[in-house]
XYZ file of C-alpha atoms in Angstrom:
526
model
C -3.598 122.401 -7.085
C -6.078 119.690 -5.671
C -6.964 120.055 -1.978
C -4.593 118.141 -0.167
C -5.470 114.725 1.333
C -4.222 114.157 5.086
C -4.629 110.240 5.286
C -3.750 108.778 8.888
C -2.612 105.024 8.629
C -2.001 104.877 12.529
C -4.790 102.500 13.250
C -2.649 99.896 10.853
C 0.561 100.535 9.615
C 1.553 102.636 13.036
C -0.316 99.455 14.869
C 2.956 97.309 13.576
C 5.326 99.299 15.464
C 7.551 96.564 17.958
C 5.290 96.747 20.974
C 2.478 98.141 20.132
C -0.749 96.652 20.677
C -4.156 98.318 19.934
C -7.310 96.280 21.122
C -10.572 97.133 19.506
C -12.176 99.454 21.694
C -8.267 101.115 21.217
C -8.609 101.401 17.750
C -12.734 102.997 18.045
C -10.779 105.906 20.788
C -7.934 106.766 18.717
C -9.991 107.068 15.272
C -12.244 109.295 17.376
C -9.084 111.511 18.021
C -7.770 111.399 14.947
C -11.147 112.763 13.673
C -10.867 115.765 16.515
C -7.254 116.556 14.787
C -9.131 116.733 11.692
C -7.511 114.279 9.318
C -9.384 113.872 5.897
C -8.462 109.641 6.488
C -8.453 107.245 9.245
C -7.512 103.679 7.553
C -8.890 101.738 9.972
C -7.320 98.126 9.259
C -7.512 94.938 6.942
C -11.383 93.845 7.379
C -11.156 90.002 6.430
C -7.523 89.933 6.953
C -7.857 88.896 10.687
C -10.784 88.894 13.027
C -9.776 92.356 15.380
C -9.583 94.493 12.397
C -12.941 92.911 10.868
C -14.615 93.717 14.617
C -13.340 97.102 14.461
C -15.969 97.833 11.050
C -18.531 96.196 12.528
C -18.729 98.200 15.937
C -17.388 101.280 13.509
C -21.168 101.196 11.876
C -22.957 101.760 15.237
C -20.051 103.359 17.739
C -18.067 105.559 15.444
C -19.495 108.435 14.624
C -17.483 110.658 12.525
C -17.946 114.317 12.255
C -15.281 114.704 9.307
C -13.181 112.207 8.471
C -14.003 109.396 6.530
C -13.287 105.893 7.497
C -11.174 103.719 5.073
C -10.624 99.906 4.700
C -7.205 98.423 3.803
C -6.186 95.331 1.472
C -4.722 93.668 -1.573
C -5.503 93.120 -5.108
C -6.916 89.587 -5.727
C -4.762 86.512 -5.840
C -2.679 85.573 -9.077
C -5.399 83.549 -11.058
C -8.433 84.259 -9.228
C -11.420 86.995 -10.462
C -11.874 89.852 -7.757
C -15.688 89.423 -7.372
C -14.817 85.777 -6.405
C -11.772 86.688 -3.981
C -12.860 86.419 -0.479
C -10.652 88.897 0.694
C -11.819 91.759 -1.416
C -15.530 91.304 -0.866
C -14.513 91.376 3.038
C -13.596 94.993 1.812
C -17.294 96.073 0.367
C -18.103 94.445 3.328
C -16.879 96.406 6.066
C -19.214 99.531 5.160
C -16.090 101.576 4.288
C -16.794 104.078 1.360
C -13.098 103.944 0.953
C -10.826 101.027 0.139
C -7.457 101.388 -0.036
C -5.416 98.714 -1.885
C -1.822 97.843 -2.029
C -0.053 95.872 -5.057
C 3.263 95.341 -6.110
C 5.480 97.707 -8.358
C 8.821 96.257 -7.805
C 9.361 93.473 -10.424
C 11.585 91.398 -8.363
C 8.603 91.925 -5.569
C 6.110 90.549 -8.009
C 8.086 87.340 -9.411
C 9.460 86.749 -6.464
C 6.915 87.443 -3.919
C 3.771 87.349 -5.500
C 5.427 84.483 -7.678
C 3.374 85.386 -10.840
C 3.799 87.644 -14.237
C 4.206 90.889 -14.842
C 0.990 91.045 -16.606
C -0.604 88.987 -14.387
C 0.361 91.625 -11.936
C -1.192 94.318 -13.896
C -4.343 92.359 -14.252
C -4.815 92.000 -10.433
C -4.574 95.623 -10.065
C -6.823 96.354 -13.387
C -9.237 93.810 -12.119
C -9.714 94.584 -8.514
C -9.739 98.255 -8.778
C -12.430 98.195 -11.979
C -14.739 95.578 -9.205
C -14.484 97.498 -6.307
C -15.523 100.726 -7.997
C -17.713 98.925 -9.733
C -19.119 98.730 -6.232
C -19.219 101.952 -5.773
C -15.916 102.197 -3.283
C -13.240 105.617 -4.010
C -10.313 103.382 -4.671
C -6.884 104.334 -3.627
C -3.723 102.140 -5.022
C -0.590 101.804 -2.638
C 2.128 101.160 -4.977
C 4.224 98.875 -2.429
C 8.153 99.474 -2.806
C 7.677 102.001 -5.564
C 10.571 104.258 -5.781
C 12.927 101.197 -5.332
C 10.734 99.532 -8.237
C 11.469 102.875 -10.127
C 14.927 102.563 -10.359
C 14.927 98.766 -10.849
C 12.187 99.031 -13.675
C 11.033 102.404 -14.276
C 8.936 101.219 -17.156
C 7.293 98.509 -15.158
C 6.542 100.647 -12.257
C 5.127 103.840 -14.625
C 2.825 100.696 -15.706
C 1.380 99.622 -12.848
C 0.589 102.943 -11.996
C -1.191 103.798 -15.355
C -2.965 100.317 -14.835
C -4.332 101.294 -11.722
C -5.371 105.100 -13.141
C -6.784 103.250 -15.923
C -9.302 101.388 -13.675
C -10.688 103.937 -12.024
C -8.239 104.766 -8.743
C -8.627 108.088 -7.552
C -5.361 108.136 -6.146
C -1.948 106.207 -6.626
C 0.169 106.367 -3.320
C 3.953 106.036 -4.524
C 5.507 103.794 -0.871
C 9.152 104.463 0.083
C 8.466 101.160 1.874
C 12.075 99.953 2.976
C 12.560 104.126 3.787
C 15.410 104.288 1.866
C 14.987 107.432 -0.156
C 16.348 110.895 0.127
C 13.905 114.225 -0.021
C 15.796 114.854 -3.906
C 15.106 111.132 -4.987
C 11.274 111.490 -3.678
C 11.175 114.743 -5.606
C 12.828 113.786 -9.026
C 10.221 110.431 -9.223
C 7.462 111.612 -8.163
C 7.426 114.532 -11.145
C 8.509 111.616 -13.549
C 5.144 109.607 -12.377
C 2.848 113.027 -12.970
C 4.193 113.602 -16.271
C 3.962 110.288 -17.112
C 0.735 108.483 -16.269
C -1.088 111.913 -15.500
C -2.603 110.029 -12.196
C -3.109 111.837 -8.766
C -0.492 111.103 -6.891
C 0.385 110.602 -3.043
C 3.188 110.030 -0.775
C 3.932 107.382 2.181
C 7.324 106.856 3.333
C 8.763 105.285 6.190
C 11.487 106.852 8.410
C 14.572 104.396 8.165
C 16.977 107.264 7.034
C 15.129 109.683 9.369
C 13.803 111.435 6.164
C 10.009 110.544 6.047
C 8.455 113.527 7.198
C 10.894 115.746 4.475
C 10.145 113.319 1.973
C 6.647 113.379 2.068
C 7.182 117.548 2.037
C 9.159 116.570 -1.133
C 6.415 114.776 -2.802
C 3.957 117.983 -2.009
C 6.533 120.229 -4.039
C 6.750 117.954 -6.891
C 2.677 117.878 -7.139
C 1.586 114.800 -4.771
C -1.580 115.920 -3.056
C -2.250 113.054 -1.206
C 0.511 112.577 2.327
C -0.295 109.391 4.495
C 1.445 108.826 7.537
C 0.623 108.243 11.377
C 0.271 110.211 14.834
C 3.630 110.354 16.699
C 5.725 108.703 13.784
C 4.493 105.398 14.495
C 4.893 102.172 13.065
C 7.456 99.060 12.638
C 11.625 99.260 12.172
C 11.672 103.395 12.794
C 7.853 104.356 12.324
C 6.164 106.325 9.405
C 6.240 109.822 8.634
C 4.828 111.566 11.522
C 1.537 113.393 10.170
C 1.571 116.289 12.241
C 4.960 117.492 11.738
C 3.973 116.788 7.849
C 0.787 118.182 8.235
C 2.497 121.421 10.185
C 5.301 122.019 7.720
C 3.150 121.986 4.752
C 0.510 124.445 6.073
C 2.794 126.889 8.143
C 6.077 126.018 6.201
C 4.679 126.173 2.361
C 1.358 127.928 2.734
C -0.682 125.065 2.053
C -4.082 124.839 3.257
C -3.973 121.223 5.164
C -5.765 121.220 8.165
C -8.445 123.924 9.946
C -6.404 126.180 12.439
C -8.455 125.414 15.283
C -7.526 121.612 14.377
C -3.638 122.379 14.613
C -4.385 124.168 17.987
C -5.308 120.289 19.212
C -2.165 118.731 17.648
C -0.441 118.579 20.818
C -2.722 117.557 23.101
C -4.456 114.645 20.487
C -0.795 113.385 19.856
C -0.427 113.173 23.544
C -3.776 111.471 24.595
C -3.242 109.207 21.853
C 0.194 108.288 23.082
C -1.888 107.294 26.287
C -4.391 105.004 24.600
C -1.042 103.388 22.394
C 0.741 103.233 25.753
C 3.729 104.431 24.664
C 5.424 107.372 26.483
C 5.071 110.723 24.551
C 8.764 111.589 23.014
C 9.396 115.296 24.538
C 11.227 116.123 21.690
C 9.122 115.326 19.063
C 8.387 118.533 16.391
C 5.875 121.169 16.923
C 4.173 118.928 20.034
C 7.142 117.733 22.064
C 6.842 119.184 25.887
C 10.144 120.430 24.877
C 9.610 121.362 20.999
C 9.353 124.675 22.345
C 11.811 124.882 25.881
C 14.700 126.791 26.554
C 17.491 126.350 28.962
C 20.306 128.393 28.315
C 20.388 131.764 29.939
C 21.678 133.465 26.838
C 18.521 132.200 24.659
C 16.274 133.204 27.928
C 17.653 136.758 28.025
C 16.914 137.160 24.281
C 12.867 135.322 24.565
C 12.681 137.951 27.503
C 13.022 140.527 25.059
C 11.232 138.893 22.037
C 10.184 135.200 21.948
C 9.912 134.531 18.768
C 14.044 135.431 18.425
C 14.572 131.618 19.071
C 11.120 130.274 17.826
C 10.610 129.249 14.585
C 7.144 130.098 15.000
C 4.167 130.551 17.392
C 3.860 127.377 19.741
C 0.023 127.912 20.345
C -0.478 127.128 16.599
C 0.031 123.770 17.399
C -1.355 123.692 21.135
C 2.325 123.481 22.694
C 3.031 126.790 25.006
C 7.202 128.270 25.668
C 8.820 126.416 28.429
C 11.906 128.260 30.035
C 14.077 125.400 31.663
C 15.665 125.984 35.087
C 19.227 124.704 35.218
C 22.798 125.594 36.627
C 23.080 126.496 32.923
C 20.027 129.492 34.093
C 20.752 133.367 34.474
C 18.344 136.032 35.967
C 16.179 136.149 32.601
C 15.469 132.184 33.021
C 14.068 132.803 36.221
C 12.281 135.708 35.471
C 10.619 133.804 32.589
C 9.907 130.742 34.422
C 7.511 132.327 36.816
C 5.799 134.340 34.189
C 4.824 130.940 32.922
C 3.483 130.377 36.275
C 1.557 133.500 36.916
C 4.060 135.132 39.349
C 5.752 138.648 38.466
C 9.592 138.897 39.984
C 10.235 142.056 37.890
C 10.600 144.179 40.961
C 11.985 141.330 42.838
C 15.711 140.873 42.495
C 16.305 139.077 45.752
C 14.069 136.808 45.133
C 15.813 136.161 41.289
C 19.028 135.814 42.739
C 17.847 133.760 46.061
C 16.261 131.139 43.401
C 19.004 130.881 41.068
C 21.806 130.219 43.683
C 19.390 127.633 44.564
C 19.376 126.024 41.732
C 22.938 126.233 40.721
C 23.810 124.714 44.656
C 21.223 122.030 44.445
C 21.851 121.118 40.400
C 25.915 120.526 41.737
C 24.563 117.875 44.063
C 22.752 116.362 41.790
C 19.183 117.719 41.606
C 18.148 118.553 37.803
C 15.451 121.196 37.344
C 14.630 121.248 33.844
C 12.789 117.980 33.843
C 11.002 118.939 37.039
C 9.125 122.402 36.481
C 6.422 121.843 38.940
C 9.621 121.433 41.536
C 10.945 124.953 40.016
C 7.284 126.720 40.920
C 7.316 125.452 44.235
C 10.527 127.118 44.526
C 9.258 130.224 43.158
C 5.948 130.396 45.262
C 7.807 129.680 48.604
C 10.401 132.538 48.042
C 7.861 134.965 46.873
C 5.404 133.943 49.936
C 6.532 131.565 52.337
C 4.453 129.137 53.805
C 2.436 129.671 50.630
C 3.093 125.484 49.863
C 2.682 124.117 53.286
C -0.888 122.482 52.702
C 0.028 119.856 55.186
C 3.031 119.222 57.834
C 4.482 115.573 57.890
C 4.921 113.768 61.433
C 6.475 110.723 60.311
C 6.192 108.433 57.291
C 7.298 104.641 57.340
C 7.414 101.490 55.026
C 7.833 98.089 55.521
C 8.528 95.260 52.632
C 7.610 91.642 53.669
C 8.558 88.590 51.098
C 6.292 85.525 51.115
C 9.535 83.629 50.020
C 8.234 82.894 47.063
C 10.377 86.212 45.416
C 6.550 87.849 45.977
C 6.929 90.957 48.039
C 4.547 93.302 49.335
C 4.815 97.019 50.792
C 2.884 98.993 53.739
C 3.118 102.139 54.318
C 1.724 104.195 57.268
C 2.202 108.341 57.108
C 1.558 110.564 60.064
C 0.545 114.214 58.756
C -1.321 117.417 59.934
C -3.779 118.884 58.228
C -6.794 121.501 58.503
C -6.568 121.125 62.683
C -6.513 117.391 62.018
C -3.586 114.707 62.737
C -3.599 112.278 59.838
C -2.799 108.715 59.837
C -3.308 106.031 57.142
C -1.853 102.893 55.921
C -1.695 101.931 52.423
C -0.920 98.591 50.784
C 1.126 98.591 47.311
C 3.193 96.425 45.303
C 6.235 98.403 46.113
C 6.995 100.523 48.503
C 6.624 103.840 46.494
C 3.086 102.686 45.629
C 2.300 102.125 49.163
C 3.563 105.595 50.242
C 1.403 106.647 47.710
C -1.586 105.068 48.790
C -1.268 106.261 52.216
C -0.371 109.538 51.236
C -3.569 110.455 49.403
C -5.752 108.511 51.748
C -4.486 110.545 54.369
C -4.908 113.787 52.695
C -8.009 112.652 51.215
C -9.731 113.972 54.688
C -8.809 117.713 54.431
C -8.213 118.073 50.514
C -10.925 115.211 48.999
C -10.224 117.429 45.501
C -6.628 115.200 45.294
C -9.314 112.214 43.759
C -8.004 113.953 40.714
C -4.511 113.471 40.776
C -2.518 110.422 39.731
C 0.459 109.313 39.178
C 1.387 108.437 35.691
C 5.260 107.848 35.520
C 8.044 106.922 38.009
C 12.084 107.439 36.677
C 15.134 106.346 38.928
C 18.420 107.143 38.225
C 21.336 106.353 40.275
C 24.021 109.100 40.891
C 27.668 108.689 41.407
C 27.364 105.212 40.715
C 30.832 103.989 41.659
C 29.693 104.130 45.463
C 27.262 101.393 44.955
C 23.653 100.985 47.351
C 25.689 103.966 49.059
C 24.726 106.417 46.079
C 22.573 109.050 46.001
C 19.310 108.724 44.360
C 17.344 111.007 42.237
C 13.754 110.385 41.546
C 11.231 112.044 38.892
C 7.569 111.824 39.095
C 5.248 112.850 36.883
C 1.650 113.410 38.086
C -1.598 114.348 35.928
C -4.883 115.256 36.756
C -6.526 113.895 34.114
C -6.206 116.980 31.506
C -2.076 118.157 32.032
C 0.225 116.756 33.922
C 3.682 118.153 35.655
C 7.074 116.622 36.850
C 8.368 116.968 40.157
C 11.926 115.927 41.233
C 13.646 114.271 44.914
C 17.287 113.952 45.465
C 18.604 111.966 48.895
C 20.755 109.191 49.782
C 17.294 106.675 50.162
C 14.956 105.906 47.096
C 12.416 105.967 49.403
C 13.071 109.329 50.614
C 14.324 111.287 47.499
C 10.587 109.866 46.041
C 8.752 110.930 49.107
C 9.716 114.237 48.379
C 8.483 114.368 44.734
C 5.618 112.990 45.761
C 4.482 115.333 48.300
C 5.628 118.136 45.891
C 3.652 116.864 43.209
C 0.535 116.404 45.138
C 0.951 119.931 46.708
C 1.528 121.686 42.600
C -1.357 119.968 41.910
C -3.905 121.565 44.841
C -2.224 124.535 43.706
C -3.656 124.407 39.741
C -6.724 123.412 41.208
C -7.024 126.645 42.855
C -7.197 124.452 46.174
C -6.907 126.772 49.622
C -4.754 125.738 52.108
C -6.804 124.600 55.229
């Protein structure tokens, strides 16, 4: 079997995902990530096809410097009637400094007469002809066969064609697109084998995720002798995203044996995936495979008493391979062995500490029946734990008073001040902070206040802010529970407040996430 190709498409086909919008400079952090993961591909864009994606080649020469990876450019095959050397699109291609182009034409003959609005043959030619010029030009030439396996089962004949055309003319690889993402993993499988014994060509896989099959198809298309998988980071891209590429990636090297990616690469999945999902701006899905926070988190006490024992009893493998770690969730749902396990992960041994077991779970349980809900706030849980094991262990600072007030211009503008009153290190703390809600300006204060006795809290931010109403039907009389999630620059952690007031109920996960975060910095209490 030919080494596998791993061929990211995030910086252009996951770039069309509904509210996603990479500038340049974006597009020159993420490839350099993507690189880290260890892709063999980053597809960079359509140089020619507008101006950002011709910028992004041009700073690529100088500013991207790419330590495996190689950089490839994406586009069409000619226009109907036109000569490739003479279409202004495909020299923006040779161009752009990629040793890579990656073309897509049509295989669908209803795509081609009615799209393309040309022949058949014509359609052939474009591929024949573009293909033969560009590696004429010395470019490896990949073919995207656009709506293939639809185009198979319209046309097989026409769509075998177009792929012998394109092996004909030099491609190195024919990419066989579940475009629409209508195809099952046993559809993928059967067509692909049909197009190897065929045409003979090298063959590779991209599907899209609209029957929430992409990532098993493209597994499919490995069995059947593909050796070429495209997709993108975190599953983007437009309708319901692409195959993801590192649960692909993952299942074919710890699932089949293959040899995709360098270990040490997988052991960056999660955090890559993650910092990416920072650049891309949009939130990290806990539940994705492999590097979810909770791909690899427990909750119920049954499953906790058996991972106690043996972990890997409800693992389907080692979550270090792919940089994710076992997460033991704290809920009213928790026995003795969740607790136990939860501040292992922390560093604290309760093994000759019943009380304390017991004294933490009938916390829980009370406070999760009023509302609180520990398994999306472990920082919360290892305050908890720290407290009971040593109290007074988590009282860096003592709070004197805290107060906001919210002034409107009239306009519908409003602005917030806060002023906090604290003790710390022998000193009484007061500062004012100015935000554009109140929240912000309790944050503000807050760390300007503590910035005196504990200046190593530069680090910590805040990065995400959830509300959610409880027991609804009373109105502004319900309770509120707030989650914050704070990072400090490398991890972050989630910390939870429950109380009548917004402003209270996130007063408290603020100060508790402030207070875990001294505590990971090794941070003395003074």
């Amino acid at each position: 079997m030919e080494a596998l190709h791993v061929y990211d498409t995030t910086l252009r086909d996951g770039a069309q995902q509904e509210g996603l919008n990479l500038s340049v400079s974006d597009k020159l952090a993420i490839a350099g990530l993507l690189d880290d993961l260890g892709v063999d591909f980053i597809e960079g864009g359509w140089p020619g096809a507008n101006p950002k994606d011709t910028e992004f080649f041009e700073r690529a020469k100088s500013e991207l410097h790419l330590r495996r990876a190689t950089l490839a450019a994406f586009g069409a095959t000619r226009r109907a009637g036109g000569v490739a050397a003479e279409d202004t699109l495909v020299r923006a291609l040779v161009d752009s400094g990629a040793s890579v182009v990656c073309l897509v034409a049509k295989s669908h003959v209803r795509h081609v007469e009615q799209a393309l609005r040309t022949t058949l043959d014509e359609n052939l030619a474009m591929v024949r002809d573009t293909v033969g010029f560009l590696v004429g030009q010395g470019r490896r030439v990949f073919l995207d066969c656009e709506h293939f396996f639809d185009g198979w089962h319209l046309d097989r004949d026409y769509a075998l064609s177009v792929v012998r055309t394109a092996h004909e003319a030099g491609a190195e690889v024919v990419v066989l697109c579940d475009t629409n993402g209508g195809m099952l993993p046993h559809q993928v499988e059967h067509v692909v084998a049909d197009v190897i014994a065929q045409t003979g060509a090298r063959v590779g896989a991209h599907c899209h995720n609209d029957t929430g099959c992409a990532a098993a198809n493209s597994v499919a298309a490995v069995r059947a002798g593909a050796t070429h998988v495209q997709g993108t980071v975190n599953g983007y891209g437009e309708r319901t995203g692409n195959a993801d590429l590192i649960t692909v990636a993952a299942n074919l090297q710890f699932k089949l044996g293959l040899t995709v990616m360098e270990p040490e690469s997988f052991r960056r999945a999660m955090h890559i995936a993650h910092a990416i999902s920072e650049v891309t701006n949009v939130p990290a899905y806990s539940r994705q495979p492999y590097v979810g926070a909770s791909a690899f988190a427990h909750k119920a006490g049954l499953h906790a008493s058996a991972l106690k024992v043996d972990p890997d009893l409800y693992q389907h493998m080692d979550p270090a391979l792919v940089g994710n770690g076992m997460r033991t969730l704290v809920s009213d749902m928790a026995g003795r062995a969740s607790i136990e396990l939860k501040a292992r992960e922390a560093g604290l041994d309760l093994s000759d500490r019943p009380d304390v077991v017991a004294s933490v779970l009938a916390t829980v349980k009370d406070l999760e029946l009023k509302g609180w809900t520990f398994d999306a706030a472990d920082a919360t849980v290892e305050l908890m734990l720290r407290e009971a094991l040593e109290p007074g262990c988590t009282d860096y600072f003592s709070v004197e008073s805290w107060r906001v007030i919210t002034d409107s211009s009239g306009s519908g503008d409003a602005t917030s001040e806060a002023t906090v009153k604290l003790h710390a290190d022998g000193m009484r703390l007061i500062a004012t902070g100015e935000g554009n809600g109140p929240v912000n300006a309790l944050d503000h204060a807050l760390r300007d206040a503590l910035s005196r006795a504990y200046p190593e809290i530069e680090k910590l931010e805040l990065i995400d802010f959830k509300v959610r109403i409880l027991d609804a039907s009373h109105g502004t009389d319900a309770v509120t529970r707030v989650l914050i999630e704070t990072s400090d620059g490398e991890t972050s952690w989630d910390t939870i407040g429950v109380a009548g007031s917004i402003l209270a109920a996130s007063w408290r996960a603020l100060t508790d996430g402030i207070v875990h975060g001294l505590i990971r910095q090794g941070v003395p209490k003074r």
